PDB file of C-alpha atoms in Angstrom:
ATOM      1  CA  MET A   1     -47.664   4.542 -12.802  1.00 58.00           C
ATOM      2  CA  GLN A   2     -46.909   1.297 -11.304  1.00 62.00           C
ATOM      3  CA  PRO A   3     -44.751   1.221  -8.147  1.00 62.00           C
ATOM      4  CA  PHE A   4     -41.377  -0.508  -8.305  1.00 61.00           C
ATOM      5  CA  VAL A   5     -41.668  -4.147  -7.381  1.00 56.00           C
ATOM      6  CA  ASN A   6     -38.714  -6.296  -6.343  1.00 58.00           C
ATOM      7  CA  SER A   7     -38.367  -9.158  -8.687  1.00 58.00           C
ATOM      8  CA  ASN A   8     -36.647 -12.438  -7.917  1.00 60.00           C
ATOM      9  CA  LYS A   9     -33.592 -11.291  -9.867  1.00 61.00           C
ATOM     10  CA  THR A  10     -32.954  -8.246  -7.682  1.00 60.00           C
ATOM     11  CA  ARG A  11     -33.640 -10.217  -4.509  1.00 64.00           C
ATOM     12  CA  HIS A  12     -30.917 -12.730  -5.411  1.00 68.00           C
ATOM     13  CA  GLN A  13     -28.353  -9.963  -5.898  1.00 71.00           C
ATOM     14  CA  GLN A  14     -28.804  -8.310  -2.531  1.00 76.00           C
ATOM     15  CA  GLY A  15     -25.505  -8.345  -0.613  1.00 80.00           C
ATOM     16  CA  VAL A  16     -23.350  -8.848  -3.688  1.00 84.00           C
ATOM     17  CA  ALA A  17     -21.577  -5.533  -3.080  1.00 86.00           C
ATOM     18  CA  ALA A  18     -20.765  -6.578   0.490  1.00 89.00           C
ATOM     19  CA  VAL A  19     -19.294  -9.879  -0.686  1.00 91.00           C
ATOM     20  CA  GLU A  20     -17.251  -8.148  -3.390  1.00 92.00           C
ATOM     21  CA  PHE A  21     -16.007  -5.610  -0.856  1.00 93.00           C
ATOM     22  CA  ALA A  22     -15.024  -8.396   1.546  1.00 93.00           C
ATOM     23  CA  LEU A  23     -13.033 -10.188  -1.164  1.00 94.00           C
ATOM     24  CA  VAL A  24     -11.276  -7.027  -2.325  1.00 95.00           C
ATOM     25  CA  ALA A  25     -10.642  -5.850   1.266  1.00 96.00           C
ATOM     26  CA  MET A  26      -9.132  -9.211   2.171  1.00 94.00           C
ATOM     27  CA  LEU A  27      -6.733  -8.986  -0.769  1.00 95.00           C
ATOM     28  CA  PHE A  28      -5.967  -5.307  -0.104  1.00 96.00           C
ATOM     29  CA  PHE A  29      -5.192  -5.742   3.609  1.00 93.00           C
ATOM     30  CA  THR A  30      -3.124  -8.868   2.984  1.00 91.00           C
ATOM     31  CA  LEU A  31      -1.039  -6.921   0.484  1.00 93.00           C
ATOM     32  CA  LEU A  32      -0.815  -3.908   2.821  1.00 94.00           C
ATOM     33  CA  PHE A  33       0.391  -6.002   5.775  1.00 90.00           C
ATOM     34  CA  ALA A  34       2.844  -7.860   3.533  1.00 89.00           C
ATOM     35  CA  ILE A  35       4.347  -4.514   2.494  1.00 93.00           C
ATOM     36  CA  LEU A  36       4.613  -3.470   6.163  1.00 91.00           C
ATOM     37  CA  GLU A  37       6.333  -6.729   7.115  1.00 89.00           C
ATOM     38  CA  PHE A  38       8.712  -6.455   4.162  1.00 91.00           C
ATOM     39  CA  GLY A  39       9.608  -2.929   5.273  1.00 92.00           C
ATOM     40  CA  ARG A  40      10.227  -4.146   8.824  1.00 91.00           C
ATOM     41  CA  LEU A  41      12.522  -6.872   7.482  1.00 90.00           C
ATOM     42  CA  PHE A  42      14.600  -4.235   5.665  1.00 92.00           C
ATOM     43  CA  TYR A  43      14.617  -2.081   8.802  1.00 91.00           C
ATOM     44  CA  LEU A  44      16.013  -4.996  10.824  1.00 91.00           C
ATOM     45  CA  GLN A  45      18.669  -5.760   8.217  1.00 91.00           C
ATOM     46  CA  ASN A  46      19.886  -2.150   8.409  1.00 91.00           C
ATOM     47  CA  ALA A  47      19.503  -1.902  12.182  1.00 90.00           C
ATOM     48  CA  VAL A  48      21.701  -4.967  12.729  1.00 92.00           C
ATOM     49  CA  GLN A  49      24.606  -3.168  11.059  1.00 93.00           C
ATOM     50  CA  GLU A  50      24.007  -0.039  13.142  1.00 93.00           C
ATOM     51  CA  VAL A  51      23.803  -2.000  16.399  1.00 93.00           C
ATOM     52  CA  THR A  52      27.096  -3.800  15.730  1.00 95.00           C
ATOM     53  CA  ARG A  53      28.771  -0.512  14.813  1.00 95.00           C
ATOM     54  CA  ARG A  54      27.526   1.163  18.004  1.00 94.00           C
ATOM     55  CA  ALA A  55      28.558  -1.801  20.151  1.00 95.00           C
ATOM     56  CA  ALA A  56      32.036  -1.889  18.618  1.00 95.00           C
ATOM     57  CA  ARG A  57      32.469   1.839  19.165  1.00 94.00           C
ATOM     58  CA  GLU A  58      31.419   1.575  22.813  1.00 94.00           C
ATOM     59  CA  ALA A  59      33.572  -1.516  23.399  1.00 93.00           C
ATOM     60  CA  THR A  60      36.716   0.287  22.230  1.00 93.00           C
ATOM     61  CA  VAL A  61      36.411   3.010  24.862  1.00 92.00           C
ATOM     62  CA  ARG A  62      35.222   0.897  27.824  1.00 92.00           C
ATOM     63  CA  TRP A  63      36.977  -1.845  29.743  1.00 91.00           C
ATOM     64  CA  VAL A  64      36.068  -5.487  29.067  1.00 90.00           C
ATOM     65  CA  THR A  65      33.968  -5.797  32.229  1.00 90.00           C
ATOM     66  CA  ALA A  66      31.446  -3.271  30.844  1.00 90.00           C
ATOM     67  CA  GLY A  67      30.034  -5.754  28.318  1.00 89.00           C
ATOM     68  CA  GLU A  68      26.453  -5.515  29.546  1.00 91.00           C
ATOM     69  CA  GLU A  69      26.537  -1.715  29.444  1.00 93.00           C
ATOM     70  CA  VAL A  70      27.995  -1.817  25.923  1.00 93.00           C
ATOM     71  CA  ARG A  71      25.197  -4.115  24.758  1.00 92.00           C
ATOM     72  CA  ASN A  72      22.585  -1.881  26.389  1.00 91.00           C
ATOM     73  CA  LEU A  73      23.970   1.256  24.708  1.00 92.00           C
ATOM     74  CA  ALA A  74      24.164  -0.520  21.356  1.00 91.00           C
ATOM     75  CA  LEU A  75      20.451  -1.300  21.580  1.00 89.00           C
ATOM     76  CA  PHE A  76      19.646   2.372  22.165  1.00 86.00           C
ATOM     77  CA  GLU A  77      19.396   1.790  25.935  1.00 84.00           C
ATOM     78  CA  ALA A  78      16.544  -0.686  25.601  1.00 78.00           C
ATOM     79  CA  ALA A  79      16.132  -4.378  26.394  1.00 75.00           C
ATOM     80  CA  ASN A  80      15.791  -5.087  22.697  1.00 75.00           C
ATOM     81  CA  LEU A  81      15.824  -3.163  19.456  1.00 77.00           C
ATOM     82  CA  PRO A  82      12.819  -0.823  19.009  1.00 77.00           C
ATOM     83  CA  ALA A  83      10.374  -2.440  16.545  1.00 79.00           C
ATOM     84  CA  GLY A  84      12.721  -5.402  16.409  1.00 82.00           C
ATOM     85  CA  PRO A  85      12.214  -7.776  19.324  1.00 84.00           C
ATOM     86  CA  GLU A  86      14.356 -10.316  17.466  1.00 85.00           C
ATOM     87  CA  ILE A  87      17.559  -8.391  18.285  1.00 88.00           C
ATOM     88  CA  THR A  88      18.445  -8.606  21.974  1.00 88.00           C
ATOM     89  CA  ALA A  89      21.590  -8.234  24.065  1.00 89.00           C
ATOM     90  CA  GLU A  90      22.058 -12.016  23.918  1.00 90.00           C
ATOM     91  CA  ASN A  91      22.605 -11.773  20.149  1.00 90.00           C
ATOM     92  CA  ILE A  92      25.522  -9.339  20.521  1.00 93.00           C
ATOM     93  CA  VAL A  93      28.906 -11.083  20.779  1.00 95.00           C
ATOM     94  CA  ILE A  94      31.941  -9.003  21.823  1.00 95.00           C
ATOM     95  CA  GLU A  95      35.419 -10.441  21.253  1.00 95.00           C
ATOM     96  CA  TYR A  96      38.794  -8.907  22.044  1.00 94.00           C
ATOM     97  CA  LEU A  97      41.575  -9.650  19.556  1.00 94.00           C
ATOM     98  CA  ASN A  98      45.353  -9.394  19.631  1.00 92.00           C
ATOM     99  CA  VAL A  99      47.566  -7.897  16.911  1.00 92.00           C
ATOM    100  CA  ASP A 100      47.200 -11.045  14.777  1.00 92.00           C
ATOM    101  CA  GLN A 101      43.402 -10.731  15.126  1.00 91.00           C
ATOM    102  CA  ASP A 102      43.159 -13.927  17.153  1.00 93.00           C
ATOM    103  CA  VAL A 103      40.735 -14.066  20.076  1.00 93.00           C
ATOM    104  CA  ILE A 104      42.558 -13.452  23.345  1.00 91.00           C
ATOM    105  CA  GLY A 105      42.140 -16.322  25.788  1.00 87.00           C
ATOM    106  CA  SER A 106      43.392 -14.564  28.922  1.00 88.00           C
ATOM    107  CA  LEU A 107      42.435 -10.891  29.051  1.00 88.00           C
ATOM    108  CA  PRO A 108      44.531  -8.385  31.029  1.00 90.00           C
ATOM    109  CA  ASP A 109      43.250  -7.563  34.518  1.00 90.00           C
ATOM    110  CA  SER A 110      42.958  -3.808  33.989  1.00 90.00           C
ATOM    111  CA  PRO A 111      43.343  -1.139  31.323  1.00 90.00           C
ATOM    112  CA  LEU A 112      46.809  -0.341  32.712  1.00 90.00           C
ATOM    113  CA  ASP A 113      47.851  -3.993  32.372  1.00 91.00           C
ATOM    114  CA  ASN A 114      46.645  -3.891  28.772  1.00 88.00           C
ATOM    115  CA  VAL A 115      48.793  -0.825  28.036  1.00 90.00           C
ATOM    116  CA  LYS A 116      51.803  -2.598  29.563  1.00 90.00           C
ATOM    117  CA  ALA A 117      51.073  -5.745  27.529  1.00 90.00           C
ATOM    118  CA  CYS A 118      50.848  -3.699  24.336  1.00 88.00           C
ATOM    119  CA  LEU A 119      54.108  -1.869  25.073  1.00 89.00           C
ATOM    120  CA  ASN A 120      55.835  -5.213  25.661  1.00 89.00           C
ATOM    121  CA  ALA A 121      54.230  -6.750  22.532  1.00 86.00           C
ATOM    122  CA  GLU A 122      52.635  -9.569  24.536  1.00 88.00           C
ATOM    123  CA  THR A 123      50.028 -11.887  23.026  1.00 88.00           C
ATOM    124  CA  ASN A 124      47.308 -10.789  25.458  1.00 89.00           C
ATOM    125  CA  CYS A 125      47.449  -7.149  24.287  1.00 91.00           C
ATOM    126  CA  ILE A 126      43.977  -6.076  23.156  1.00 93.00           C
ATOM    127  CA  ALA A 127      44.565  -4.484  19.746  1.00 92.00           C
ATOM    128  CA  TYR A 128      41.152  -4.952  18.114  1.00 94.00           C
ATOM    129  CA  VAL A 129      37.544  -5.337  19.137  1.00 95.00           C
ATOM    130  CA  ARG A 130      35.188  -7.497  17.077  1.00 96.00           C
ATOM    131  CA  VAL A 131      31.446  -7.319  17.588  1.00 96.00           C
ATOM    132  CA  SER A 132      28.976  -9.519  15.785  1.00 96.00           C
ATOM    133  CA  ILE A 133      25.290 -10.291  15.857  1.00 93.00           C
ATOM    134  CA  ASN A 134      24.577 -13.959  15.356  1.00 86.00           C
ATOM    135  CA  ASP A 135      21.589 -16.287  15.452  1.00 85.00           C
ATOM    136  CA  ALA A 136      18.925 -13.636  14.943  1.00 88.00           C
ATOM    137  CA  THR A 137      15.828 -14.667  13.028  1.00 88.00           C
ATOM    138  CA  TYR A 138      13.201 -12.334  11.618  1.00 89.00           C
ATOM    139  CA  SER A 139       9.754 -13.404  12.726  1.00 86.00           C
ATOM    140  CA  PRO A 140       6.756 -11.512  11.345  1.00 86.00           C
ATOM    141  CA  MET A 141       4.575  -9.603  13.788  1.00 84.00           C
ATOM    142  CA  ILE A 142       1.423 -10.656  11.962  1.00 81.00           C
ATOM    143  CA  ALA A 143       0.451 -14.296  12.440  1.00 77.00           C
ATOM    144  CA  LEU A 144      -0.728 -14.534   8.831  1.00 75.00           C
ATOM    145  CA  PHE A 145       2.912 -14.487   7.701  1.00 76.00           C
ATOM    146  CA  SER A 146       4.394 -16.585  10.531  1.00 77.00           C
ATOM    147  CA  ALA A 147       5.593 -19.255   8.091  1.00 80.00           C
ATOM    148  CA  PHE A 148       7.982 -16.724   6.534  1.00 82.00           C
ATOM    149  CA  SER A 149      10.592 -16.558   9.305  1.00 84.00           C
ATOM    150  CA  VAL A 150      14.021 -15.922   7.803  1.00 88.00           C
ATOM    151  CA  PRO A 151      17.469 -15.622   9.379  1.00 88.00           C
ATOM    152  CA  ILE A 152      18.794 -12.081   9.619  1.00 89.00           C
ATOM    153  CA  THR A 153      22.127 -11.634   7.883  1.00 88.00           C
ATOM    154  CA  ALA A 154      24.952 -11.819  10.414  1.00 88.00           C
ATOM    155  CA  SER A 155      26.840  -8.586  10.888  1.00 92.00           C
ATOM    156  CA  THR A 156      30.439  -8.262  12.081  1.00 95.00           C
ATOM    157  CA  VAL A 157      32.432  -5.108  12.813  1.00 96.00           C
ATOM    158  CA  THR A 158      36.144  -5.145  13.718  1.00 96.00           C
ATOM    159  CA  ILE A 159      37.846  -1.902  14.745  1.00 95.00           C
ATOM    160  CA  PRO A 160      41.127  -1.024  16.466  1.00 94.00           C
ATOM    161  CA  ALA A 161      40.968  -0.801  20.243  1.00 90.00           C
ATOM    162  CA  GLU A 162      41.278   2.676  21.673  1.00 87.00           C
ATOM    163  CA  SER A 163      41.499   3.616  25.348  1.00 84.00           C
ATOM    164  CA  LEU A 164      39.525   0.606  26.673  1.00 79.00           C
ATOM    165  CA  GLY A 165      38.619   2.680  29.709  1.00 72.00           C
ATOM    166  CA  TYR A 166      42.167   3.844  30.460  1.00 70.00           C
TER     167      TYR A 166
END
């Protein structure tokens, strides 16, 4: 028997499997990371609604000077949203509205003054709280997709004012 001898044909095909694997792996990981980024985009879209709801709920039971605390609690007591650095306290806008749902220019000095204003049907009575998240843009965590930054849908929640810290 003659021993196996490498011919020119087999020598030229050495490493073909590695090249094929590299091409398939590149496509596979690009698709995998795209799916992860798409999932994170959906997470942020849903989290924006939850953050505005939490902020509105906290703003109705705290006085107007507790805005920073309300924003902090809305973000789950963090500087920004977990897994969503695009949503920060600066994006959360809290507005106090009167009975006609117009923004109040001059807020009452205390919760007691607000109760008095509401009993007297004054225009500076805080009847509603509106919280919105504006100017937030989704930016992918992976640099490969950095060209796909999209604005996050603005979210607004308006609910009746409750105790406002009274």
